[in-house]
JSON list of C-alpha atoms in Angstrom, two decimals:
[
{"chain": "A", "resi": 1, "resn": "LYS", "atom": "CA", "xyz": [-56.86, 180.29, -65.46]},
{"chain": "A", "resi": 2, "resn": "ASN", "atom": "CA", "xyz": [-60.62, 181.79, -64.63]},
{"chain": "A", "resi": 3, "resn": "SER", "atom": "CA", "xyz": [-62.09, 179.31, -65.98]},
{"chain": "A", "resi": 4, "resn": "THR", "atom": "CA", "xyz": [-64.88, 177.45, -63.80]},
{"chain": "A", "resi": 5, "resn": "ASN", "atom": "CA", "xyz": [-63.95, 173.83, -65.67]},
{"chain": "A", "resi": 6, "resn": "GLY", "atom": "CA", "xyz": [-61.16, 172.09, -64.58]},
{"chain": "A", "resi": 7, "resn": "ILE", "atom": "CA", "xyz": [-58.26, 171.94, -67.32]},
{"chain": "A", "resi": 8, "resn": "PHE", "atom": "CA", "xyz": [-55.16, 169.79, -67.41]},
{"chain": "A", "resi": 9, "resn": "VAL", "atom": "CA", "xyz": [-52.58, 168.28, -69.49]},
{"chain": "A", "resi": 10, "resn": "ILE", "atom": "CA", "xyz": [-50.57, 164.67, -68.87]},
{"chain": "A", "resi": 11, "resn": "ASP", "atom": "CA", "xyz": [-47.34, 163.77, -71.10]},
{"chain": "A", "resi": 12, "resn": "GLU", "atom": "CA", "xyz": [-46.69, 160.83, -72.71]},
{"chain": "A", "resi": 13, "resn": "ASP", "atom": "CA", "xyz": [-46.07, 159.03, -69.02]},
{"chain": "A", "resi": 14, "resn": "PHE", "atom": "CA", "xyz": [-49.27, 160.01, -68.14]},
{"chain": "A", "resi": 15, "resn": "ASN", "atom": "CA", "xyz": [-48.48, 162.52, -65.58]},
{"chain": "A", "resi": 16, "resn": "TYR", "atom": "CA", "xyz": [-50.01, 165.82, -64.94]},
{"chain": "A", "resi": 17, "resn": "VAL", "atom": "CA", "xyz": [-47.13, 168.98, -66.78]},
{"chain": "A", "resi": 18, "resn": "LEU", "atom": "CA", "xyz": [-50.22, 171.55, -66.17]},
{"chain": "A", "resi": 19, "resn": "ILE", "atom": "CA", "xyz": [-53.32, 171.74, -63.76]},
{"chain": "A", "resi": 20, "resn": "ASN", "atom": "CA", "xyz": [-55.62, 175.32, -63.58]},
{"chain": "A", "resi": 21, "resn": "PRO", "atom": "CA", "xyz": [-56.82, 176.64, -60.09]},
{"chain": "A", "resi": 22, "resn": "ALA", "atom": "CA", "xyz": [-60.38, 175.51, -61.19]},
{"chain": "A", "resi": 23, "resn": "SER", "atom": "CA", "xyz": [-59.05, 171.33, -60.65]},
{"chain": "A", "resi": 24, "resn": "GLY", "atom": "CA", "xyz": [-57.73, 172.48, -57.50]},
{"chain": "A", "resi": 25, "resn": "ARG", "atom": "CA", "xyz": [-60.96, 173.78, -56.08]},
{"chain": "A", "resi": 26, "resn": "ILE", "atom": "CA", "xyz": [-63.10, 170.68, -57.65]},
{"chain": "A", "resi": 27, "resn": "LEU", "atom": "CA", "xyz": [-61.30, 168.71, -55.41]},
{"chain": "A", "resi": 28, "resn": "GLY", "atom": "CA", "xyz": [-60.34, 170.74, -52.91]},
{"chain": "A", "resi": 29, "resn": "HIS", "atom": "CA", "xyz": [-56.46, 170.22, -53.80]},
{"chain": "A", "resi": 30, "resn": "ASP", "atom": "CA", "xyz": [-53.65, 172.17, -54.23]},
{"chain": "A", "resi": 31, "resn": "PRO", "atom": "CA", "xyz": [-52.93, 171.89, -57.89]},
{"chain": "A", "resi": 32, "resn": "GLU", "atom": "CA", "xyz": [-49.43, 172.80, -57.71]},
{"chain": "A", "resi": 33, "resn": "GLU", "atom": "CA", "xyz": [-49.13, 169.71, -55.51]},
{"chain": "A", "resi": 34, "resn": "TRP", "atom": "CA", "xyz": [-50.57, 167.38, -58.69]},
{"chain": "A", "resi": 35, "resn": "ILE", "atom": "CA", "xyz": [-47.81, 168.12, -61.10]},
{"chain": "A", "resi": 36, "resn": "GLY", "atom": "CA", "xyz": [-45.61, 165.40, -62.23]},
{"chain": "A", "resi": 37, "resn": "LYS", "atom": "CA", "xyz": [-48.21, 162.76, -60.22]},
{"chain": "A", "resi": 38, "resn": "ARG", "atom": "CA", "xyz": [-49.63, 160.16, -62.43]},
{"chain": "A", "resi": 39, "resn": "ALA", "atom": "CA", "xyz": [-52.85, 160.84, -63.56]},
{"chain": "A", "resi": 40, "resn": "GLY", "atom": "CA", "xyz": [-55.89, 158.87, -61.86]},
{"chain": "A", "resi": 41, "resn": "THR", "atom": "CA", "xyz": [-54.14, 158.29, -58.59]},
{"chain": "A", "resi": 42, "resn": "ASN", "atom": "CA", "xyz": [-57.03, 159.44, -56.48]},
{"chain": "A", "resi": 43, "resn": "ARG", "atom": "CA", "xyz": [-59.71, 158.21, -59.43]},
{"chain": "A", "resi": 44, "resn": "HIS", "atom": "CA", "xyz": [-62.22, 155.64, -57.99]},
{"chain": "A", "resi": 45, "resn": "PRO", "atom": "CA", "xyz": [-61.08, 151.83, -58.79]},
{"chain": "A", "resi": 46, "resn": "ASP", "atom": "CA", "xyz": [-64.17, 150.65, -60.91]},
{"chain": "A", "resi": 47, "resn": "ASP", "atom": "CA", "xyz": [-63.83, 153.68, -63.27]},
{"chain": "A", "resi": 48, "resn": "GLU", "atom": "CA", "xyz": [-60.26, 152.86, -64.43]},
{"chain": "A", "resi": 49, "resn": "ALA", "atom": "CA", "xyz": [-61.18, 150.89, -67.46]},
{"chain": "A", "resi": 50, "resn": "ALA", "atom": "CA", "xyz": [-63.70, 153.61, -68.84]},
{"chain": "A", "resi": 51, "resn": "SER", "atom": "CA", "xyz": [-61.34, 156.28, -68.26]},
{"chain": "A", "resi": 52, "resn": "ILE", "atom": "CA", "xyz": [-58.15, 154.59, -70.04]},
{"chain": "A", "resi": 53, "resn": "GLU", "atom": "CA", "xyz": [-60.83, 153.95, -73.36]},
{"chain": "A", "resi": 54, "resn": "ALA", "atom": "CA", "xyz": [-61.77, 157.67, -73.23]},
{"chain": "A", "resi": 55, "resn": "ILE", "atom": "CA", "xyz": [-58.03, 158.24, -72.87]},
{"chain": "A", "resi": 56, "resn": "MET", "atom": "CA", "xyz": [-56.96, 155.64, -75.76]},
{"chain": "A", "resi": 57, "resn": "LYS", "atom": "CA", "xyz": [-59.96, 157.03, -77.78]},
{"chain": "A", "resi": 58, "resn": "ALA", "atom": "CA", "xyz": [-58.20, 160.66, -77.84]},
{"chain": "A", "resi": 59, "resn": "LEU", "atom": "CA", "xyz": [-54.49, 159.51, -78.73]},
{"chain": "A", "resi": 60, "resn": "ASP", "atom": "CA", "xyz": [-56.86, 157.77, -81.69]},
{"chain": "A", "resi": 61, "resn": "GLY", "atom": "CA", "xyz": [-57.44, 161.07, -82.56]},
{"chain": "A", "resi": 62, "resn": "GLU", "atom": "CA", "xyz": [-60.78, 161.81, -81.07]},
{"chain": "A", "resi": 63, "resn": "ILE", "atom": "CA", "xyz": [-62.74, 163.32, -78.55]},
{"chain": "A", "resi": 64, "resn": "GLY", "atom": "CA", "xyz": [-62.52, 160.67, -75.57]},
{"chain": "A", "resi": 65, "resn": "ALA", "atom": "CA", "xyz": [-65.40, 161.51, -72.71]},
{"chain": "A", "resi": 66, "resn": "CYS", "atom": "CA", "xyz": [-66.09, 159.46, -69.79]},
{"chain": "A", "resi": 67, "resn": "ASP", "atom": "CA", "xyz": [-67.57, 160.27, -66.40]},
{"chain": "A", "resi": 68, "resn": "VAL", "atom": "CA", "xyz": [-65.64, 159.18, -63.44]},
{"chain": "A", "resi": 69, "resn": "ARG", "atom": "CA", "xyz": [-65.40, 159.08, -59.14]},
{"chain": "A", "resi": 70, "resn": "VAL", "atom": "CA", "xyz": [-62.45, 161.27, -58.15]},
{"chain": "A", "resi": 71, "resn": "MET", "atom": "CA", "xyz": [-61.41, 161.46, -54.67]},
{"chain": "A", "resi": 72, "resn": "GLY", "atom": "CA", "xyz": [-61.44, 165.10, -53.10]},
{"chain": "A", "resi": 73, "resn": "SER", "atom": "CA", "xyz": [-59.86, 166.44, -50.30]},
{"chain": "A", "resi": 74, "resn": "ASP", "atom": "CA", "xyz": [-62.66, 165.71, -47.68]},
{"chain": "A", "resi": 75, "resn": "GLY", "atom": "CA", "xyz": [-61.86, 161.82, -48.51]},
{"chain": "A", "resi": 76, "resn": "LYS", "atom": "CA", "xyz": [-65.41, 162.19, -50.64]},
{"chain": "A", "resi": 77, "resn": "TYR", "atom": "CA", "xyz": [-65.74, 160.87, -54.27]},
{"chain": "A", "resi": 78, "resn": "ARG", "atom": "CA", "xyz": [-66.75, 163.39, -56.99]},
{"chain": "A", "resi": 79, "resn": "LEU", "atom": "CA", "xyz": [-68.08, 162.33, -60.39]},
{"chain": "A", "resi": 80, "resn": "LEU", "atom": "CA", "xyz": [-66.05, 164.74, -62.81]},
{"chain": "A", "resi": 81, "resn": "SER", "atom": "CA", "xyz": [-67.29, 164.44, -66.74]},
{"chain": "A", "resi": 82, "resn": "MET", "atom": "CA", "xyz": [-63.88, 164.08, -68.17]},
{"chain": "A", "resi": 83, "resn": "LYS", "atom": "CA", "xyz": [-63.45, 164.87, -71.81]},
{"chain": "A", "resi": 84, "resn": "TYR", "atom": "CA", "xyz": [-59.45, 164.10, -73.65]},
{"chain": "A", "resi": 85, "resn": "SER", "atom": "CA", "xyz": [-58.05, 164.97, -76.89]},
{"chain": "A", "resi": 86, "resn": "MET", "atom": "CA", "xyz": [-54.92, 164.53, -78.13]},
{"chain": "A", "resi": 87, "resn": "MET", "atom": "CA", "xyz": [-52.25, 167.85, -78.32]},
{"chain": "A", "resi": 88, "resn": "MET", "atom": "CA", "xyz": [-48.74, 168.40, -79.19]},
{"chain": "A", "resi": 89, "resn": "LEU", "atom": "CA", "xyz": [-46.10, 170.09, -77.07]},
{"chain": "A", "resi": 90, "resn": "GLY", "atom": "CA", "xyz": [-43.09, 170.95, -79.05]},
{"chain": "A", "resi": 91, "resn": "GLU", "atom": "CA", "xyz": [-42.87, 167.25, -80.35]},
{"chain": "A", "resi": 92, "resn": "LYS", "atom": "CA", "xyz": [-44.12, 165.28, -78.05]},
{"chain": "A", "resi": 93, "resn": "VAL", "atom": "CA", "xyz": [-47.95, 163.94, -77.73]},
{"chain": "A", "resi": 94, "resn": "HIS", "atom": "CA", "xyz": [-49.68, 165.40, -74.90]},
{"chain": "A", "resi": 95, "resn": "ILE", "atom": "CA", "xyz": [-53.28, 164.86, -73.66]},
{"chain": "A", "resi": 96, "resn": "LEU", "atom": "CA", "xyz": [-55.72, 167.68, -73.11]},
{"chain": "A", "resi": 97, "resn": "GLY", "atom": "CA", "xyz": [-58.19, 167.04, -70.37]},
{"chain": "A", "resi": 98, "resn": "MET", "atom": "CA", "xyz": [-61.51, 169.14, -69.41]},
{"chain": "A", "resi": 99, "resn": "VAL", "atom": "CA", "xyz": [-63.57, 168.71, -66.00]},
{"chain": "A", "resi": 100, "resn": "GLU", "atom": "CA", "xyz": [-66.84, 169.46, -64.92]},
{"chain": "A", "resi": 101, "resn": "ASP", "atom": "CA", "xyz": [-68.07, 168.60, -61.97]},
{"chain": "A", "resi": 102, "resn": "ILE", "atom": "CA", "xyz": [-71.48, 166.99, -62.35]},
{"chain": "A", "resi": 103, "resn": "THR", "atom": "CA", "xyz": [-72.02, 165.48, -58.88]},
{"chain": "A", "resi": 104, "resn": "GLU", "atom": "CA", "xyz": [-74.43, 167.59, -57.76]},
{"chain": "A", "resi": 105, "resn": "LYS", "atom": "CA", "xyz": [-76.43, 167.31, -61.55]},
{"chain": "A", "resi": 106, "resn": "LYS", "atom": "CA", "xyz": [-76.04, 164.12, -60.85]},
{"chain": "A", "resi": 107, "resn": "LYS", "atom": "CA", "xyz": [-77.65, 163.94, -57.57]},
{"chain": "A", "resi": 108, "resn": "ALA", "atom": "CA", "xyz": [-80.46, 166.12, -58.69]},
{"chain": "A", "resi": 109, "resn": "GLN", "atom": "CA", "xyz": [-81.44, 163.49, -62.07]},
{"chain": "A", "resi": 110, "resn": "ASP", "atom": "CA", "xyz": [-80.77, 160.82, -59.41]},
{"chain": "A", "resi": 111, "resn": "ASP", "atom": "CA", "xyz": [-83.40, 162.43, -56.77]},
{"chain": "A", "resi": 112, "resn": "LEU", "atom": "CA", "xyz": [-85.81, 163.46, -59.98]},
{"chain": "A", "resi": 113, "resn": "ILE", "atom": "CA", "xyz": [-85.65, 160.00, -61.07]},
{"chain": "A", "resi": 114, "resn": "ALA", "atom": "CA", "xyz": [-86.61, 158.73, -57.48]},
{"chain": "A", "resi": 115, "resn": "SER", "atom": "CA", "xyz": [-89.53, 161.22, -57.28]},
{"chain": "A", "resi": 116, "resn": "GLU", "atom": "CA", "xyz": [-90.84, 160.36, -60.42]},
{"chain": "A", "resi": 117, "resn": "GLU", "atom": "CA", "xyz": [-90.82, 156.45, -59.80]},
{"chain": "A", "resi": 118, "resn": "LYS", "atom": "CA", "xyz": [-92.54, 157.11, -56.42]},
{"chain": "A", "resi": 119, "resn": "TYR", "atom": "CA", "xyz": [-95.20, 159.64, -57.98]},
{"chain": "A", "resi": 120, "resn": "ARG", "atom": "CA", "xyz": [-95.16, 156.46, -60.27]},
{"chain": "A", "resi": 121, "resn": "ASN", "atom": "CA", "xyz": [-95.95, 153.93, -57.80]},
{"chain": "A", "resi": 122, "resn": "LEU", "atom": "CA", "xyz": [-98.35, 155.95, -56.09]},
{"chain": "A", "resi": 123, "resn": "PHE", "atom": "CA", "xyz": [-99.93, 156.98, -59.63]},
{"chain": "A", "resi": 124, "resn": "GLN", "atom": "CA", "xyz": [-99.99, 152.84, -60.42]},
{"chain": "A", "resi": 125, "resn": "ASN", "atom": "CA", "xyz": [-101.56, 151.64, -57.39]},
{"chain": "A", "resi": 126, "resn": "SER", "atom": "CA", "xyz": [-104.10, 154.15, -56.26]},
{"chain": "A", "resi": 127, "resn": "PRO", "atom": "CA", "xyz": [-107.09, 152.73, -55.34]},
{"chain": "A", "resi": 128, "resn": "GLU", "atom": "CA", "xyz": [-108.85, 155.88, -56.68]},
{"chain": "A", "resi": 129, "resn": "THR", "atom": "CA", "xyz": [-109.20, 156.36, -61.08]},
{"chain": "A", "resi": 130, "resn": "ILE", "atom": "CA", "xyz": [-106.49, 158.56, -62.24]},
{"chain": "A", "resi": 131, "resn": "VAL", "atom": "CA", "xyz": [-106.70, 159.60, -66.11]},
{"chain": "A", "resi": 132, "resn": "ILE", "atom": "CA", "xyz": [-104.86, 162.06, -67.76]},
{"chain": "A", "resi": 133, "resn": "LEU", "atom": "CA", "xyz": [-105.61, 163.65, -70.96]},
{"chain": "A", "resi": 134, "resn": "ASP", "atom": "CA", "xyz": [-103.57, 165.84, -73.46]},
{"chain": "A", "resi": 135, "resn": "SER", "atom": "CA", "xyz": [-104.44, 169.27, -74.83]},
{"chain": "A", "resi": 136, "resn": "GLU", "atom": "CA", "xyz": [-106.99, 167.36, -77.41]},
{"chain": "A", "resi": 137, "resn": "GLY", "atom": "CA", "xyz": [-108.72, 165.17, -74.80]},
{"chain": "A", "resi": 138, "resn": "ARG", "atom": "CA", "xyz": [-107.23, 162.02, -76.02]},
{"chain": "A", "resi": 139, "resn": "VAL", "atom": "CA", "xyz": [-105.64, 159.84, -72.93]},
{"chain": "A", "resi": 140, "resn": "VAL", "atom": "CA", "xyz": [-102.46, 159.64, -72.38]},
{"chain": "A", "resi": 141, "resn": "GLU", "atom": "CA", "xyz": [-101.79, 158.14, -69.04]},
{"chain": "A", "resi": 142, "resn": "PHE", "atom": "CA", "xyz": [-103.96, 155.73, -66.84]},
{"chain": "A", "resi": 143, "resn": "ASN", "atom": "CA", "xyz": [-103.43, 153.56, -63.85]},
{"chain": "A", "resi": 144, "resn": "LYS", "atom": "CA", "xyz": [-104.92, 149.97, -63.36]},
{"chain": "A", "resi": 145, "resn": "ALA", "atom": "CA", "xyz": [-107.43, 151.19, -61.16]},
{"chain": "A", "resi": 146, "resn": "ALA", "atom": "CA", "xyz": [-108.81, 153.26, -64.36]},
{"chain": "A", "resi": 147, "resn": "LEU", "atom": "CA", "xyz": [-108.93, 149.81, -66.42]},
{"chain": "A", "resi": 148, "resn": "GLU", "atom": "CA", "xyz": [-110.43, 147.64, -63.60]},
{"chain": "A", "resi": 149, "resn": "LEU", "atom": "CA", "xyz": [-113.15, 150.07, -63.75]},
{"chain": "A", "resi": 150, "resn": "ILE", "atom": "CA", "xyz": [-114.18, 150.37, -67.17]},
{"chain": "A", "resi": 151, "resn": "GLU", "atom": "CA", "xyz": [-113.30, 146.46, -68.10]},
{"chain": "A", "resi": 152, "resn": "LYS", "atom": "CA", "xyz": [-110.42, 147.54, -71.06]},
{"chain": "A", "resi": 153, "resn": "GLU", "atom": "CA", "xyz": [-106.88, 146.57, -72.01]},
{"chain": "A", "resi": 154, "resn": "PRO", "atom": "CA", "xyz": [-104.41, 149.07, -72.22]},
{"chain": "A", "resi": 155, "resn": "ASP", "atom": "CA", "xyz": [-104.58, 149.41, -75.63]},
{"chain": "A", "resi": 156, "resn": "GLN", "atom": "CA", "xyz": [-108.09, 149.76, -75.97]},
{"chain": "A", "resi": 157, "resn": "VAL", "atom": "CA", "xyz": [-107.64, 153.08, -73.97]},
{"chain": "A", "resi": 158, "resn": "MET", "atom": "CA", "xyz": [-104.08, 155.00, -74.80]},
{"chain": "A", "resi": 159, "resn": "GLY", "atom": "CA", "xyz": [-105.22, 157.73, -77.24]},
{"chain": "A", "resi": 160, "resn": "LYS", "atom": "CA", "xyz": [-108.88, 157.29, -77.42]},
{"chain": "A", "resi": 161, "resn": "LYS", "atom": "CA", "xyz": [-111.18, 160.45, -76.26]},
{"chain": "A", "resi": 162, "resn": "PHE", "atom": "CA", "xyz": [-113.54, 159.56, -73.52]},
{"chain": "A", "resi": 163, "resn": "GLU", "atom": "CA", "xyz": [-116.29, 159.51, -76.18]},
{"chain": "A", "resi": 164, "resn": "GLU", "atom": "CA", "xyz": [-114.25, 156.68, -78.10]},
{"chain": "A", "resi": 165, "resn": "LEU", "atom": "CA", "xyz": [-113.93, 154.27, -75.60]},
{"chain": "A", "resi": 166, "resn": "GLY", "atom": "CA", "xyz": [-117.74, 153.26, -75.26]},
{"chain": "A", "resi": 167, "resn": "ILE", "atom": "CA", "xyz": [-118.45, 153.97, -72.05]},
{"chain": "A", "resi": 168, "resn": "LEU", "atom": "CA", "xyz": [-121.01, 157.03, -71.93]},
{"chain": "A", "resi": 169, "resn": "ASP", "atom": "CA", "xyz": [-124.89, 157.51, -73.39]},
{"chain": "A", "resi": 170, "resn": "GLU", "atom": "CA", "xyz": [-125.00, 160.05, -75.67]},
{"chain": "A", "resi": 171, "resn": "GLU", "atom": "CA", "xyz": [-126.53, 162.65, -73.12]},
{"chain": "A", "resi": 172, "resn": "GLN", "atom": "CA", "xyz": [-123.56, 161.66, -71.16]},
{"chain": "A", "resi": 173, "resn": "VAL", "atom": "CA", "xyz": [-121.32, 162.52, -73.90]},
{"chain": "A", "resi": 174, "resn": "ASP", "atom": "CA", "xyz": [-122.87, 166.19, -74.34]},
{"chain": "A", "resi": 175, "resn": "PHE", "atom": "CA", "xyz": [-122.49, 167.06, -70.66]},
{"chain": "A", "resi": 176, "resn": "TYR", "atom": "CA", "xyz": [-118.44, 165.51, -70.50]},
{"chain": "A", "resi": 177, "resn": "ARG", "atom": "CA", "xyz": [-117.74, 167.67, -73.50]},
{"chain": "A", "resi": 178, "resn": "GLU", "atom": "CA", "xyz": [-119.53, 170.73, -72.31]},
{"chain": "A", "resi": 179, "resn": "LYS", "atom": "CA", "xyz": [-117.49, 170.34, -68.61]},
{"chain": "A", "resi": 180, "resn": "ILE", "atom": "CA", "xyz": [-114.09, 169.46, -69.95]},
{"chain": "A", "resi": 181, "resn": "MET", "atom": "CA", "xyz": [-114.58, 172.63, -72.29]},
{"chain": "A", "resi": 182, "resn": "SER", "atom": "CA", "xyz": [-115.42, 174.71, -68.98]},
{"chain": "A", "resi": 183, "resn": "LEU", "atom": "CA", "xyz": [-112.81, 173.50, -67.42]},
{"chain": "A", "resi": 184, "resn": "THR", "atom": "CA", "xyz": [-110.17, 174.27, -69.97]},
{"chain": "A", "resi": 185, "resn": "GLN", "atom": "CA", "xyz": [-111.48, 177.92, -69.60]},
{"chain": "A", "resi": 186, "resn": "GLY", "atom": "CA", "xyz": [-111.33, 178.64, -66.09]},
{"chain": "A", "resi": 187, "resn": "GLY", "atom": "CA", "xyz": [-114.27, 176.68, -64.76]},
{"chain": "A", "resi": 188, "resn": "ASP", "atom": "CA", "xyz": [-114.90, 173.20, -62.83]},
{"chain": "A", "resi": 189, "resn": "PHE", "atom": "CA", "xyz": [-116.70, 170.68, -62.13]},
{"chain": "A", "resi": 190, "resn": "SER", "atom": "CA", "xyz": [-115.23, 168.77, -59.05]},
{"chain": "A", "resi": 191, "resn": "GLY", "atom": "CA", "xyz": [-117.53, 166.12, -57.35]},
{"chain": "A", "resi": 192, "resn": "GLU", "atom": "CA", "xyz": [-119.66, 166.29, -60.59]},
{"chain": "A", "resi": 193, "resn": "ASP", "atom": "CA", "xyz": [-121.40, 162.61, -61.11]},
{"chain": "A", "resi": 194, "resn": "ILE", "atom": "CA", "xyz": [-120.94, 161.10, -64.25]},
{"chain": "A", "resi": 195, "resn": "LEU", "atom": "CA", "xyz": [-123.13, 157.89, -65.58]},
{"chain": "A", "resi": 196, "resn": "ILE", "atom": "CA", "xyz": [-121.05, 155.07, -67.29]},
{"chain": "A", "resi": 197, "resn": "ARG", "atom": "CA", "xyz": [-121.99, 151.65, -68.25]},
{"chain": "A", "resi": 198, "resn": "VAL", "atom": "CA", "xyz": [-119.83, 148.91, -68.35]},
{"chain": "A", "resi": 199, "resn": "GLY", "atom": "CA", "xyz": [-120.58, 145.15, -69.71]},
{"chain": "A", "resi": 200, "resn": "GLY", "atom": "CA", "xyz": [-124.55, 146.47, -69.73]},
{"chain": "A", "resi": 201, "resn": "GLN", "atom": "CA", "xyz": [-123.94, 147.68, -66.27]},
{"chain": "A", "resi": 202, "resn": "ALA", "atom": "CA", "xyz": [-124.39, 151.45, -65.06]},
{"chain": "A", "resi": 203, "resn": "LYS", "atom": "CA", "xyz": [-121.54, 152.96, -63.02]},
{"chain": "A", "resi": 204, "resn": "TRP", "atom": "CA", "xyz": [-121.68, 156.24, -61.15]},
{"chain": "A", "resi": 205, "resn": "LEU", "atom": "CA", "xyz": [-118.65, 158.21, -60.97]},
{"chain": "A", "resi": 206, "resn": "GLU", "atom": "CA", "xyz": [-117.50, 161.33, -58.94]},
{"chain": "A", "resi": 207, "resn": "THR", "atom": "CA", "xyz": [-114.99, 163.05, -61.16]},
{"chain": "A", "resi": 208, "resn": "PHE", "atom": "CA", "xyz": [-112.20, 165.50, -59.75]},
{"chain": "A", "resi": 209, "resn": "PRO", "atom": "CA", "xyz": [-110.70, 167.02, -62.65]},
{"chain": "A", "resi": 210, "resn": "SER", "atom": "CA", "xyz": [-107.93, 169.14, -62.65]},
{"chain": "A", "resi": 211, "resn": "ILE", "atom": "CA", "xyz": [-105.88, 171.28, -65.27]},
{"chain": "A", "resi": 212, "resn": "ILE", "atom": "CA", "xyz": [-102.49, 170.24, -66.05]},
{"chain": "A", "resi": 213, "resn": "LYS", "atom": "CA", "xyz": [-100.24, 172.98, -67.27]},
{"chain": "A", "resi": 214, "resn": "LYS", "atom": "CA", "xyz": [-96.45, 173.27, -68.81]},
{"chain": "A", "resi": 215, "resn": "ASP", "atom": "CA", "xyz": [-94.42, 176.55, -68.60]},
{"chain": "A", "resi": 216, "resn": "GLY", "atom": "CA", "xyz": [-97.52, 178.35, -67.97]},
{"chain": "A", "resi": 217, "resn": "GLU", "atom": "CA", "xyz": [-99.65, 176.87, -70.97]},
{"chain": "A", "resi": 218, "resn": "PHE", "atom": "CA", "xyz": [-102.53, 174.66, -70.51]},
{"chain": "A", "resi": 219, "resn": "SER", "atom": "CA", "xyz": [-101.24, 170.73, -71.66]},
{"chain": "A", "resi": 220, "resn": "GLY", "atom": "CA", "xyz": [-103.74, 168.50, -70.25]},
{"chain": "A", "resi": 221, "resn": "ILE", "atom": "CA", "xyz": [-106.18, 167.32, -67.49]},
{"chain": "A", "resi": 222, "resn": "GLN", "atom": "CA", "xyz": [-106.01, 165.25, -64.87]},
{"chain": "A", "resi": 223, "resn": "ILE", "atom": "CA", "xyz": [-108.89, 163.35, -63.60]},
{"chain": "A", "resi": 224, "resn": "LEU", "atom": "CA", "xyz": [-109.35, 161.38, -60.66]},
{"chain": "A", "resi": 225, "resn": "ALA", "atom": "CA", "xyz": [-112.63, 159.44, -60.55]},
{"chain": "A", "resi": 226, "resn": "ARG", "atom": "CA", "xyz": [-114.11, 157.09, -57.72]},
{"chain": "A", "resi": 227, "resn": "ASP", "atom": "CA", "xyz": [-117.10, 155.02, -57.96]},
{"chain": "A", "resi": 228, "resn": "ILE", "atom": "CA", "xyz": [-119.62, 155.60, -56.23]},
{"chain": "A", "resi": 229, "resn": "THR", "atom": "CA", "xyz": [-122.41, 153.34, -57.86]},
{"chain": "A", "resi": 230, "resn": "THR", "atom": "CA", "xyz": [-123.17, 151.39, -54.28]},
{"chain": "A", "resi": 231, "resn": "ARG", "atom": "CA", "xyz": [-123.67, 154.87, -52.68]},
{"chain": "A", "resi": 232, "resn": "LYS", "atom": "CA", "xyz": [-125.82, 155.89, -55.77]},
{"chain": "A", "resi": 233, "resn": "LYS", "atom": "CA", "xyz": [-127.83, 152.88, -55.06]},
{"chain": "A", "resi": 234, "resn": "LYS", "atom": "CA", "xyz": [-128.30, 153.58, -51.42]},
{"chain": "A", "resi": 235, "resn": "GLU", "atom": "CA", "xyz": [-129.38, 156.76, -51.91]},
{"chain": "A", "resi": 236, "resn": "ASP", "atom": "CA", "xyz": [-131.82, 156.00, -54.40]},
{"chain": "A", "resi": 237, "resn": "GLU", "atom": "CA", "xyz": [-133.53, 153.05, -52.05]},
{"chain": "A", "resi": 238, "resn": "MET", "atom": "CA", "xyz": [-133.72, 156.07, -48.87]},
{"chain": "A", "resi": 239, "resn": "LYS", "atom": "CA", "xyz": [-134.99, 158.63, -51.22]},
{"chain": "A", "resi": 240, "resn": "ARG", "atom": "CA", "xyz": [-137.77, 156.01, -52.20]},
{"chain": "A", "resi": 241, "resn": "LYS", "atom": "CA", "xyz": [-138.78, 155.25, -48.69]},
{"chain": "A", "resi": 242, "resn": "LEU", "atom": "CA", "xyz": [-138.90, 158.74, -47.91]},
{"chain": "A", "resi": 243, "resn": "LEU", "atom": "CA", "xyz": [-141.20, 159.14, -50.51]},
{"chain": "A", "resi": 244, "resn": "ARG", "atom": "CA", "xyz": [-143.36, 155.85, -49.28]},
{"chain": "A", "resi": 245, "resn": "PHE", "atom": "CA", "xyz": [-143.56, 157.62, -45.82]},
{"chain": "A", "resi": 246, "resn": "ASP", "atom": "CA", "xyz": [-144.91, 161.01, -47.21]},
{"chain": "A", "resi": 247, "resn": "ILE", "atom": "CA", "xyz": [-147.21, 158.93, -49.16]},
{"chain": "A", "resi": 248, "resn": "THR", "atom": "CA", "xyz": [-148.34, 156.69, -46.57]},
{"chain": "A", "resi": 249, "resn": "GLU", "atom": "CA", "xyz": [-148.55, 159.93, -44.34]}
]
């Protein structure tokens, strides 16, 4: 009576013989009005096969389970998680049904999937290089821009530490390790420039790292980087011009 989940019993003719108040609350019906009616009357027609299969499984002595859409009193379908098992009332076979309304749970899952897909698309299609490291500093995620920047295939990057990618000079390796360690201890090196070498060519990167936490604990680092090689060259050229100007003056 006080259960939050729906409970019902159907007889060998698949008619309701017992139904609790929670079942009525789920769909907005008076449960007394269902007694004697055939089970599945308000079920979505596309879910009939799954429902029948679950009931047949229950009749074989197992637990039958399925998710079905059932129309409520407002004319809208609710997604219900159903579990069926066989029971005896007197000498007759009956089916005991347990019902949980998972409409909102499914919507939340779908929204999360859509949100993750949106993030994934933004992540992969971002023009900026994005790399995610785990708590041990190994690469666990990267976007297309990252691969294009360092001119490597995915299997040459996944699971590797930055110093294992062969793109850092020895001085830069020490600098990188120092900054990463500082970041894990609450420091910051946003906007720091790092020199890498790809295919014999030097590239300057402006980096923007951030800590990733899970349940309040450090779990990794996300690094956003942009190629500023052209800008660096222009800055160096300007410095040389200014230097020549000072000398000639």
